[in-house]
PDB file of C-alpha atoms in Angstrom:
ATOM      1  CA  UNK A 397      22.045  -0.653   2.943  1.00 91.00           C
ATOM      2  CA  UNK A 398      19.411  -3.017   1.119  1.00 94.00           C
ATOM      3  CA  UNK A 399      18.011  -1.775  -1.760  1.00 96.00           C
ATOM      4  CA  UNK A 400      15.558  -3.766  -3.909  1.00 98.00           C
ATOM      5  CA  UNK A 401      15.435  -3.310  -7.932  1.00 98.00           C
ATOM      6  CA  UNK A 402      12.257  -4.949  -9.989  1.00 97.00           C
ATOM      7  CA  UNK A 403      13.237  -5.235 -13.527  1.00 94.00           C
ATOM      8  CA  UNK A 404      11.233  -4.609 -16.247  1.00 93.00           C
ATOM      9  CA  UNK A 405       9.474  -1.183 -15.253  1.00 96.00           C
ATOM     10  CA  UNK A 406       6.808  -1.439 -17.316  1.00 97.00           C
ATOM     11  CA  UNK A 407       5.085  -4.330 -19.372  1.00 96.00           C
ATOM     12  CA  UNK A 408       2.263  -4.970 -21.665  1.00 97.00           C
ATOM     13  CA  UNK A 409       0.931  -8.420 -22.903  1.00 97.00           C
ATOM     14  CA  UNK A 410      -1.881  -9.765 -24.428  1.00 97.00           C
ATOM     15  CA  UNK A 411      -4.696 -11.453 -22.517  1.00 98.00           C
ATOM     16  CA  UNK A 412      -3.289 -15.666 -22.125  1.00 98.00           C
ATOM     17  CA  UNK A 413      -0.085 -14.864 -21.557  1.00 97.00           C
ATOM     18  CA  UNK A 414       2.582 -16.157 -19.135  1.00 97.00           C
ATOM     19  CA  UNK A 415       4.968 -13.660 -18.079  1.00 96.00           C
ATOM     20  CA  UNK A 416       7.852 -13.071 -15.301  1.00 97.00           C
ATOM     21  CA  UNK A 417       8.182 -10.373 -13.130  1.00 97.00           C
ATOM     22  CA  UNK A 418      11.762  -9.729 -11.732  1.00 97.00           C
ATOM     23  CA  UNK A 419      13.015  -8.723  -7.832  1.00 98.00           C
ATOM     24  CA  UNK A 420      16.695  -8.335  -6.764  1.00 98.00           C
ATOM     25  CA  UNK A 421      17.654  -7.241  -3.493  1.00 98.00           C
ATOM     26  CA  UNK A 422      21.788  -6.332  -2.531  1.00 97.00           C
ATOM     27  CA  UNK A 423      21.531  -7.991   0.916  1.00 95.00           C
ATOM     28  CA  UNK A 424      20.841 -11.896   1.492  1.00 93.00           C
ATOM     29  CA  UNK A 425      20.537 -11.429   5.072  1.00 93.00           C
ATOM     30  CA  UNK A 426      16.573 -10.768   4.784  1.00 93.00           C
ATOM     31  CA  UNK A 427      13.763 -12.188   7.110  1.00 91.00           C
ATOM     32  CA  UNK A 428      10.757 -13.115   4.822  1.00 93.00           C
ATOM     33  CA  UNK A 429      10.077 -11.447   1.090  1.00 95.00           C
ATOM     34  CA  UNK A 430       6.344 -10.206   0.330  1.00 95.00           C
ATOM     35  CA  UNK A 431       4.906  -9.562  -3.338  1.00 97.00           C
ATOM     36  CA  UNK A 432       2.242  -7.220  -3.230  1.00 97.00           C
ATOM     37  CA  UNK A 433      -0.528  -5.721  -6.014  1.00 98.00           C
ATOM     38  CA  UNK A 434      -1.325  -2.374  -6.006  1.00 97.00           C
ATOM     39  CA  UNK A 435      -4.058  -0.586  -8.049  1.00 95.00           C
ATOM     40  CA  UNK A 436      -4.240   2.943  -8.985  1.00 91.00           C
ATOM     41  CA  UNK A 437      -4.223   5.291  -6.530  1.00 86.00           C
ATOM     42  CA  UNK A 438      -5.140   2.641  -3.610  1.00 90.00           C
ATOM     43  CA  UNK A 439      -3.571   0.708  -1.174  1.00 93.00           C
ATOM     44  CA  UNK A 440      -1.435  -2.421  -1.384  1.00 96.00           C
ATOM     45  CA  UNK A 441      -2.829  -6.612  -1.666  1.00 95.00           C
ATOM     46  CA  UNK A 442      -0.575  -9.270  -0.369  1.00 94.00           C
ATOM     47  CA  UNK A 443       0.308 -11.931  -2.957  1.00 97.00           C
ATOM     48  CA  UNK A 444       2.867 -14.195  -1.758  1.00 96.00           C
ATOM     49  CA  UNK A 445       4.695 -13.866   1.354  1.00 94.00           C
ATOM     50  CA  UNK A 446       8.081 -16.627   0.968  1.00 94.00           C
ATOM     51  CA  UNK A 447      10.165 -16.687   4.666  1.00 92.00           C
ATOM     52  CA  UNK A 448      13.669 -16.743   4.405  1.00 92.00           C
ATOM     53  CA  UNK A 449      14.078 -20.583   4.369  1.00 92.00           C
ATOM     54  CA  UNK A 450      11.405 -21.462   1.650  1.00 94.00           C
ATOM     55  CA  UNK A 451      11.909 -21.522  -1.971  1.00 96.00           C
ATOM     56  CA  UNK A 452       9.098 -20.824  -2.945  1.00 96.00           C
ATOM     57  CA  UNK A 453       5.160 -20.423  -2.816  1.00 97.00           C
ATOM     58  CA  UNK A 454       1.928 -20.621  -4.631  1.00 98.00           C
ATOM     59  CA  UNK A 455      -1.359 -18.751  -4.927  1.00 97.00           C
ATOM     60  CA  UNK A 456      -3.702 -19.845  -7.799  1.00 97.00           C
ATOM     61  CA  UNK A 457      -1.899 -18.404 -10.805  1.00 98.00           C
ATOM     62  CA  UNK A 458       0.760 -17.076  -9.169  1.00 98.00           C
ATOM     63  CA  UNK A 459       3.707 -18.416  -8.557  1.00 98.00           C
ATOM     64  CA  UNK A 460       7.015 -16.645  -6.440  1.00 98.00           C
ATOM     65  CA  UNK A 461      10.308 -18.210  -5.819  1.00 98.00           C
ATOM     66  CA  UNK A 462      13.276 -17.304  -3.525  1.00 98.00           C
ATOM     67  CA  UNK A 463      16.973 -17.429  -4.279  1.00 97.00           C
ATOM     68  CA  UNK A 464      18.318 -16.138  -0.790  1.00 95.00           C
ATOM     69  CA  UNK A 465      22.005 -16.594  -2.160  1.00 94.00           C
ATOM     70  CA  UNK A 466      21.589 -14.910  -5.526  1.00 96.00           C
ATOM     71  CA  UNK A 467      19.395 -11.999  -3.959  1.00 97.00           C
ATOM     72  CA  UNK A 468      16.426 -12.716  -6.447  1.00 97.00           C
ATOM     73  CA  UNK A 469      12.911 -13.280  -6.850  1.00 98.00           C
ATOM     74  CA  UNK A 470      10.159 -14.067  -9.222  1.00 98.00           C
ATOM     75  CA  UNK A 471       6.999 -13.504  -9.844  1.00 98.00           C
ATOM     76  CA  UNK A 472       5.262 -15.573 -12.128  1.00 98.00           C
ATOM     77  CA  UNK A 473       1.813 -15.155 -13.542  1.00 98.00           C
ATOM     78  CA  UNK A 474       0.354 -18.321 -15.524  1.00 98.00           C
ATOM     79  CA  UNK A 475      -2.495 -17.463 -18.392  1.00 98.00           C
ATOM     80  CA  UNK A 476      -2.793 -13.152 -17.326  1.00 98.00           C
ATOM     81  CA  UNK A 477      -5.633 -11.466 -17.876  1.00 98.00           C
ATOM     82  CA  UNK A 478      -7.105  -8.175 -18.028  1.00 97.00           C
ATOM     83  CA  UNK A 479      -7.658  -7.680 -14.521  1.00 97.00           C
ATOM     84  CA  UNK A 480      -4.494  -8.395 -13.628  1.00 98.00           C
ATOM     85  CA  UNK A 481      -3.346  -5.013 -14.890  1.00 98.00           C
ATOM     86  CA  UNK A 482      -1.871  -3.277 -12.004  1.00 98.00           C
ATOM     87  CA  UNK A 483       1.742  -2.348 -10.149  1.00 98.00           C
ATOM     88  CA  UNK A 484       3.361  -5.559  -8.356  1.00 98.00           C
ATOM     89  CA  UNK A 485       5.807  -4.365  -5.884  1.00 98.00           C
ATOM     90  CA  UNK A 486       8.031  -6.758  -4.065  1.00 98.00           C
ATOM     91  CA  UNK A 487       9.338  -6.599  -1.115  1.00 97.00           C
ATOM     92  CA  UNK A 488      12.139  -7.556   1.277  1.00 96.00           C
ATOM     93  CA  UNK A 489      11.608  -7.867   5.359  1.00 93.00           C
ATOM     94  CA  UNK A 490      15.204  -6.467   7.274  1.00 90.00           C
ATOM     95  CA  UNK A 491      16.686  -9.193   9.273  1.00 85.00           C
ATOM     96  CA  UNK A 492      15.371  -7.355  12.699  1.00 85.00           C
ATOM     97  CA  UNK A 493      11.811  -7.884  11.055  1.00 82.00           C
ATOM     98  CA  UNK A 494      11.169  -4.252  11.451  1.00 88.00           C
ATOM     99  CA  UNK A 495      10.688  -3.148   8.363  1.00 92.00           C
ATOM    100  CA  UNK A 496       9.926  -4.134   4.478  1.00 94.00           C
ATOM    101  CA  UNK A 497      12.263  -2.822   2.026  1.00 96.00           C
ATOM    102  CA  UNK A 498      10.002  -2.194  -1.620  1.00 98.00           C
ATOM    103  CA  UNK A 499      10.886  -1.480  -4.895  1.00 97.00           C
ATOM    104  CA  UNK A 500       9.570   0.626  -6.715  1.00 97.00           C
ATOM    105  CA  UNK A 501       7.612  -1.599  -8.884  1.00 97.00           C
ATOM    106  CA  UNK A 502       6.813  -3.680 -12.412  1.00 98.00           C
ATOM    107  CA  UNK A 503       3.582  -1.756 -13.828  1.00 98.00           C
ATOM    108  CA  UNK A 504       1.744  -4.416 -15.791  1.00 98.00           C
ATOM    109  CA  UNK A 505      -0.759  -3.970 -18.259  1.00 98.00           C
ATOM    110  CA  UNK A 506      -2.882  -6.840 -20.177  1.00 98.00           C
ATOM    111  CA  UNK A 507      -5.065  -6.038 -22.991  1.00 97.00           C
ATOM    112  CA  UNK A 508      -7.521  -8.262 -24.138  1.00 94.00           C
TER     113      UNK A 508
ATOM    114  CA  UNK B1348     -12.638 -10.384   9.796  1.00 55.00           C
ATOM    115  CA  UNK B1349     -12.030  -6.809   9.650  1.00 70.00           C
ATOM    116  CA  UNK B1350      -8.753  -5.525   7.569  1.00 90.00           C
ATOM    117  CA  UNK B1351      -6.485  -2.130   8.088  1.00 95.00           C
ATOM    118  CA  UNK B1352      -8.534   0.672   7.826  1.00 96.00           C
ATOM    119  CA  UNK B1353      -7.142   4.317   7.649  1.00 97.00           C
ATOM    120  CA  UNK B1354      -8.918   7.362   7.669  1.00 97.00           C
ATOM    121  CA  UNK B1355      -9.309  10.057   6.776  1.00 97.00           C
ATOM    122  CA  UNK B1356      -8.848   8.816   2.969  1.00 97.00           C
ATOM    123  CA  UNK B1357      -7.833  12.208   1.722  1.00 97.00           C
ATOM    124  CA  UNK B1358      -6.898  15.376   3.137  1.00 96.00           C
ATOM    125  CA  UNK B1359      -5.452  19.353   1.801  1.00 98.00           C
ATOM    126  CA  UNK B1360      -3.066  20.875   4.486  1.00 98.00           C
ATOM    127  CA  UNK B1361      -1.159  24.132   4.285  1.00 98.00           C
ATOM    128  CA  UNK B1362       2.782  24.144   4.185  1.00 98.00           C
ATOM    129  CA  UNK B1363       3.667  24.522   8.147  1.00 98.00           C
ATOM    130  CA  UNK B1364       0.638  22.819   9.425  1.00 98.00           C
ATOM    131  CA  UNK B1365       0.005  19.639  11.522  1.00 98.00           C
ATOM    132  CA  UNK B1366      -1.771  16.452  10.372  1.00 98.00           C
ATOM    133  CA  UNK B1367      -2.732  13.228  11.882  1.00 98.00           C
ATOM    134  CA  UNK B1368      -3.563  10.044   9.978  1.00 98.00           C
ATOM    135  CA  UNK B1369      -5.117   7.168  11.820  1.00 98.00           C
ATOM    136  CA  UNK B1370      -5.421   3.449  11.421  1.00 97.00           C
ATOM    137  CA  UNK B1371      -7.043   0.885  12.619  1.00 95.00           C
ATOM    138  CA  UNK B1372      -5.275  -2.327  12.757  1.00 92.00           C
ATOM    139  CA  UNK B1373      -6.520  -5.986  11.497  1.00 88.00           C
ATOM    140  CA  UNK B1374      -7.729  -7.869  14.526  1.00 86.00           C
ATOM    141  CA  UNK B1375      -6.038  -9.613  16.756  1.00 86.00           C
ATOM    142  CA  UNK B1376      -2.497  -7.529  14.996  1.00 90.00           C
ATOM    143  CA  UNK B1377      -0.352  -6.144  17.492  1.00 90.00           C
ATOM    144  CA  UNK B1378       2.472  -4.685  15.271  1.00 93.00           C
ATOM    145  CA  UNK B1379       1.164  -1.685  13.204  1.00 95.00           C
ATOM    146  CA  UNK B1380       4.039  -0.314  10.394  1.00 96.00           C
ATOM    147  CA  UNK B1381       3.399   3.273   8.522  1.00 98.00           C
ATOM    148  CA  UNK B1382       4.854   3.713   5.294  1.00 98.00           C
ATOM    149  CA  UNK B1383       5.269   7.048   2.815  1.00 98.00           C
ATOM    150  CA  UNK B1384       4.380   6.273  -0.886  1.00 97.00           C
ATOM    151  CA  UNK B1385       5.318   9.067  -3.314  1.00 96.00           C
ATOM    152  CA  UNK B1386       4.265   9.314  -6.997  1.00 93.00           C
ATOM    153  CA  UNK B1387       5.516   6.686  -8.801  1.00 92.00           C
ATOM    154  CA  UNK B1388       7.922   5.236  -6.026  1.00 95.00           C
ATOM    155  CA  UNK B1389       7.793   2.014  -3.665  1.00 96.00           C
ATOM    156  CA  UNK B1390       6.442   2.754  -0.453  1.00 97.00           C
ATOM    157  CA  UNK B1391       8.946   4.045   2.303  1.00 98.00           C
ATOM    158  CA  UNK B1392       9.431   2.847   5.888  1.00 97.00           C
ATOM    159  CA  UNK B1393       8.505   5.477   8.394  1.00 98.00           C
ATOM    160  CA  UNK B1394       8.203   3.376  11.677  1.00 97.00           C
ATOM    161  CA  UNK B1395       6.860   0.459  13.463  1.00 95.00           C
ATOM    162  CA  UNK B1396       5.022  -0.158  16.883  1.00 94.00           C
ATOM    163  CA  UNK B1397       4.737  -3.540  18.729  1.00 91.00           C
ATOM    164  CA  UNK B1398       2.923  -3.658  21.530  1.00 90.00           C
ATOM    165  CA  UNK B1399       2.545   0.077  22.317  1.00 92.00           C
ATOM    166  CA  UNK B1400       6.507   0.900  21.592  1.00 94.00           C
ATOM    167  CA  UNK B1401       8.583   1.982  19.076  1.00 94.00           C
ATOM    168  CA  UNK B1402      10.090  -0.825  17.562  1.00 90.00           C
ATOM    169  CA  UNK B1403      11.857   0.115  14.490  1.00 93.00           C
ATOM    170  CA  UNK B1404      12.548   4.087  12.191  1.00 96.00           C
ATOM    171  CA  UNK B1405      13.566   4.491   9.154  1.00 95.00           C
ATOM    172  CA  UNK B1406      15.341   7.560   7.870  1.00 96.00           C
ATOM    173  CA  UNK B1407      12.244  10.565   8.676  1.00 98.00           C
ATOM    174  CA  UNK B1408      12.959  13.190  10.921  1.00 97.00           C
ATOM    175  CA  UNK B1409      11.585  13.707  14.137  1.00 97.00           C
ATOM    176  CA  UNK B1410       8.462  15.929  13.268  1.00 98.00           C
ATOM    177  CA  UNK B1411       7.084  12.476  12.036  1.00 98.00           C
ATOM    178  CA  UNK B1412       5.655  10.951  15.467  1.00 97.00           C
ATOM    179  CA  UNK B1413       2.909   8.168  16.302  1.00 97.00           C
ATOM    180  CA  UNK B1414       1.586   6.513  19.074  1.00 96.00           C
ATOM    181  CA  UNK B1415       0.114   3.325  18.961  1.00 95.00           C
ATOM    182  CA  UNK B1416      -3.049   2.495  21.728  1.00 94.00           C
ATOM    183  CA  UNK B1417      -3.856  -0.339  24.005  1.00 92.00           C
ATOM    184  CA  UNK B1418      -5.932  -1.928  21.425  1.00 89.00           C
ATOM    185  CA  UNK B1419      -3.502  -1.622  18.791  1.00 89.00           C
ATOM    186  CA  UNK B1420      -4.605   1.184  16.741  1.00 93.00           C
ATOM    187  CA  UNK B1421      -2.454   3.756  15.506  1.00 97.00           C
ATOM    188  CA  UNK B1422      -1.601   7.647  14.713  1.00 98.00           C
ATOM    189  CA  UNK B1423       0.836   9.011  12.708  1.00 98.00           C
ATOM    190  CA  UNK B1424       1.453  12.601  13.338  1.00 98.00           C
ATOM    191  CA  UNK B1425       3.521  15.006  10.953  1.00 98.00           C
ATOM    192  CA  UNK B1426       4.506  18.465  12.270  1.00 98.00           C
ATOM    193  CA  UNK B1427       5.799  21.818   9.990  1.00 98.00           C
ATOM    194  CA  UNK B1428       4.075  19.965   6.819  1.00 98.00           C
ATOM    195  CA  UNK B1429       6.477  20.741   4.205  1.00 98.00           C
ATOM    196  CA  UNK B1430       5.270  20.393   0.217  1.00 98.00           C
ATOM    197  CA  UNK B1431       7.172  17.392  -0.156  1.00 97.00           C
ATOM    198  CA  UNK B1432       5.508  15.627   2.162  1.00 98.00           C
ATOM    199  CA  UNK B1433       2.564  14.989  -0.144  1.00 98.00           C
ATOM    200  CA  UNK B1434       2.274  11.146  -0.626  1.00 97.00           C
ATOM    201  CA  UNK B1435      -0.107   8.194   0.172  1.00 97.00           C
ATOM    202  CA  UNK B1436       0.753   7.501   3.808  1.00 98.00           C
ATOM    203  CA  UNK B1437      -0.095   3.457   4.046  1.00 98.00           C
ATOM    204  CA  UNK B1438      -0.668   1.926   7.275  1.00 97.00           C
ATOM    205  CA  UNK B1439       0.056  -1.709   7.857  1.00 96.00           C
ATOM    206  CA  UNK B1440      -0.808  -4.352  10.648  1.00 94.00           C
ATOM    207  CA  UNK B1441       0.554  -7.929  11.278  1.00 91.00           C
ATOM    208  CA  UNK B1442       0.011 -10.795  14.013  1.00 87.00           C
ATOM    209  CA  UNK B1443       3.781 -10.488  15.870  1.00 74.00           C
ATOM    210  CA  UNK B1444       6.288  -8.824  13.941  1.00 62.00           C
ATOM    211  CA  UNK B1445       7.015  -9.781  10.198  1.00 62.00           C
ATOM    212  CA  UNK B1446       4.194 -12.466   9.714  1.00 78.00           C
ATOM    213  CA  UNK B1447       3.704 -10.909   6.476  1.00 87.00           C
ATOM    214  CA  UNK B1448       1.603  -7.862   6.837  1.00 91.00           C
ATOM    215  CA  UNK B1449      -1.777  -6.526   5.667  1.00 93.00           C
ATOM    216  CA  UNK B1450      -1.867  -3.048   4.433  1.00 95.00           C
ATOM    217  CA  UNK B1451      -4.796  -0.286   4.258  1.00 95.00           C
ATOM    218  CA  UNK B1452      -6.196   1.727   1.867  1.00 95.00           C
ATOM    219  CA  UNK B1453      -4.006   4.310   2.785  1.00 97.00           C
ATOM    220  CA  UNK B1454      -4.557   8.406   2.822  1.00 97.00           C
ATOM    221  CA  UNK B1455      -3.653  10.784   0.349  1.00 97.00           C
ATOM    222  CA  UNK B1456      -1.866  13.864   1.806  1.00 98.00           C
ATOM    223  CA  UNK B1457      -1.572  17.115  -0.401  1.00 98.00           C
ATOM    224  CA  UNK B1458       0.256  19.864   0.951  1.00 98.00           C
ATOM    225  CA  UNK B1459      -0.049  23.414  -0.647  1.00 98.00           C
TER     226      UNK B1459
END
């Protein structure tokens, strides 16, 4: 069964700074891998989606990467700032592409 | 270009009643996913339907149903509400299955 584990939990940083955000997944056999933003209480924004045979892809500030063989993924966030503050989930497609697999989340909070 | 939309956004219902969220998928999408989101979790896969069928469950009983229509909307309906099923029920639509998908704004279920 896949699960999906985003490591740290919780962070806070000061406005400027560049920070990682961490997503391993038990099962290499996955179809595509999504990072998403969520705000309080509302629905989810699509970040980055990375298929199975990329590396990796950018968005502005953003930045995710794909090790299929190592089951991980990164999210990294060049010069944050306060309205990045939010819950990044990633996210793993099953190899049927029925179905993303999330975890539970890296709650991020910049002050400024 | 209009997104997901789900209504109603937020709705009370009473322990061993019936409820049904709907969503409108992005256009053009012809696969429409629902997902469960409980406090403080990652969002759980309910189902998927492609093209009018069931293409995918994940582990929900049967008194979670939906139908999805010839123009690619959806329903998701929940019979013999039971307390825990208070979450934010997400709906999410992509173009053929797993091209990355766009979520809603979701609706907040509270059962009492």
């Amino acid at each position: 069964k896949q699960e999906v584990t985003q490591i740290p939990a919780a962070l806070s940083v000061p406005e400027g700074e560049n920070l990682v955000l961490n997503c391993s997944f038990t099962d290499s056999a996955i179809y595509n891998l999504q990072w998403f933003r969520q705000d309080p209480g509302k629905g989810l924004t699509s970040l980055l989606l990375i298929q199975s045979s990329q590396r990796e892809q950018t968005s502005g500030r953003l930045n995710a990467s794909l090790d299929k063989s190592s089951g991980r993924s990164t999210l990294y966030i060049a010069a944050s700032q306060p309205g990045d503050s939010a819950t990044y989930l990633c996210a793993v497609g099953n190899q049927a592409g029925t179905a993303l697999i999330f975890g539970k989340g890296t709650t991020l909070s910049v002050s400024s | 270009e209009t997104g997901v939309t789900q209504s109603p956004t937020h709705l009370i219902k009473t322990r061993g009643q019936q409820v049904t969220l709907r969503c409108s998928s992005q256009s053009g999408h012809n696969t429409v996913s629902w997902y469960q989101q409980a406090l403080g979790q990652g969002p759980q896969f309910i189902f998927q339907y492609y093209r009018e069928e069931e293409n995918g469950r994940g582990n929900f009983p049967p008194r979670f149903s939906g139908l999805q229509f010839p123009n690619y909307s959806s329903e998701l309906n929940v019979n013999a509400l039971e307390l825990d099923d208070s979450a934010l029920y997400l709906c999410a639509s992509s173009l053929e299955m797993n091209y990355g998908y766009t979520f809603g704004s979701g609706t907040r279920l509270t059962v009492v």
